[in-house]
Amino acid sequence: MRNVIGLVLLGVLVLAVGGCVCVVWADRGGPRWVRAVAAVTLAAGERVRRSSRNRRRRVNGNSGDGQPC
């Protein structure tokens, strides 16, 4: 079971590093598929960032609309 978890984590790490490489390459004018992967990577990063902010708001007892939970 630990081997499977390790492989999944390794796969996630490879995808993250590959996405970062594509973001840098796209910034320097890479091919169309690199720009597409970079856009997906940046959108996923933004989604994770928003999720983190929303989670912190819920933990602090503020729903973000000015009303207490």
Tab-separated table of C-alpha atoms in Angstrom, residues 6-62:
chain	number	residue	atom	x	y	z
A	6	GLY	CA	4.527	6.777	-3.048
A	7	LEU	CA	3.869	6.320	-6.763
A	8	VAL	CA	0.858	8.633	-6.634
A	9	LEU	CA	2.872	11.301	-4.801
A	10	LEU	CA	5.718	10.910	-7.277
A	11	GLY	CA	3.253	11.316	-10.155
A	12	VAL	CA	1.832	14.497	-8.631
A	13	LEU	CA	5.339	15.855	-8.150
A	14	VAL	CA	6.275	15.105	-11.761
A	15	LEU	CA	3.100	16.814	-13.011
A	16	ALA	CA	3.753	19.879	-10.841
A	17	VAL	CA	7.367	20.220	-11.976
A	18	GLY	CA	6.348	19.661	-15.599
A	19	GLY	CA	3.670	22.332	-15.285
A	20	CYS	CA	6.171	24.800	-13.857
A	21	VAL	CA	8.587	24.083	-16.694
A	22	CYS	CA	5.790	24.703	-19.199
A	23	VAL	CA	4.894	28.018	-17.538
A	24	VAL	CA	8.488	29.233	-17.874
A	25	TRP	CA	8.802	27.894	-21.429
A	26	ALA	CA	5.481	29.483	-22.477
A	27	ASP	CA	6.647	32.807	-21.059
A	28	ARG	CA	9.605	32.597	-23.417
A	29	GLY	CA	7.382	31.839	-26.413
A	30	GLY	CA	7.067	28.066	-26.518
A	31	PRO	CA	4.837	26.080	-28.857
A	32	ARG	CA	1.048	26.109	-28.611
A	33	TRP	CA	0.776	22.895	-26.549
A	34	VAL	CA	3.194	24.346	-23.978
A	35	ARG	CA	1.074	27.475	-23.677
A	36	ALA	CA	-2.011	25.284	-23.187
A	37	VAL	CA	-0.339	23.262	-20.420
A	38	ALA	CA	0.880	26.489	-18.819
A	39	ALA	CA	-2.645	27.921	-18.851
A	40	VAL	CA	-4.013	24.779	-17.180
A	41	THR	CA	-1.224	24.872	-14.594
A	42	LEU	CA	-1.850	28.528	-13.764
A	43	ALA	CA	-5.621	27.958	-13.542
A	44	ALA	CA	-5.094	24.998	-11.192
A	45	GLY	CA	-2.773	27.088	-9.033
A	46	GLU	CA	-5.345	29.865	-8.821
A	47	ARG	CA	-8.035	27.366	-7.869
A	48	VAL	CA	-5.872	25.938	-5.079
A	49	ARG	CA	-5.122	29.468	-3.861
A	50	ARG	CA	-8.830	30.362	-3.721
A	51	SER	CA	-9.658	27.121	-1.963
A	52	SER	CA	-6.998	27.847	0.641
A	53	ARG	CA	-8.380	31.339	1.238
A	54	ASN	CA	-11.929	30.037	1.583
A	55	ARG	CA	-10.814	27.339	4.002
A	56	ARG	CA	-9.047	29.922	6.189
A	57	ARG	CA	-12.164	32.099	6.232
A	58	ARG	CA	-14.299	29.165	7.361
A	59	VAL	CA	-11.827	28.256	10.091
A	60	ASN	CA	-11.816	31.863	11.339
A	61	GLY	CA	-15.623	31.881	11.476
A	62	ASN	CA	-16.170	34.343	8.640
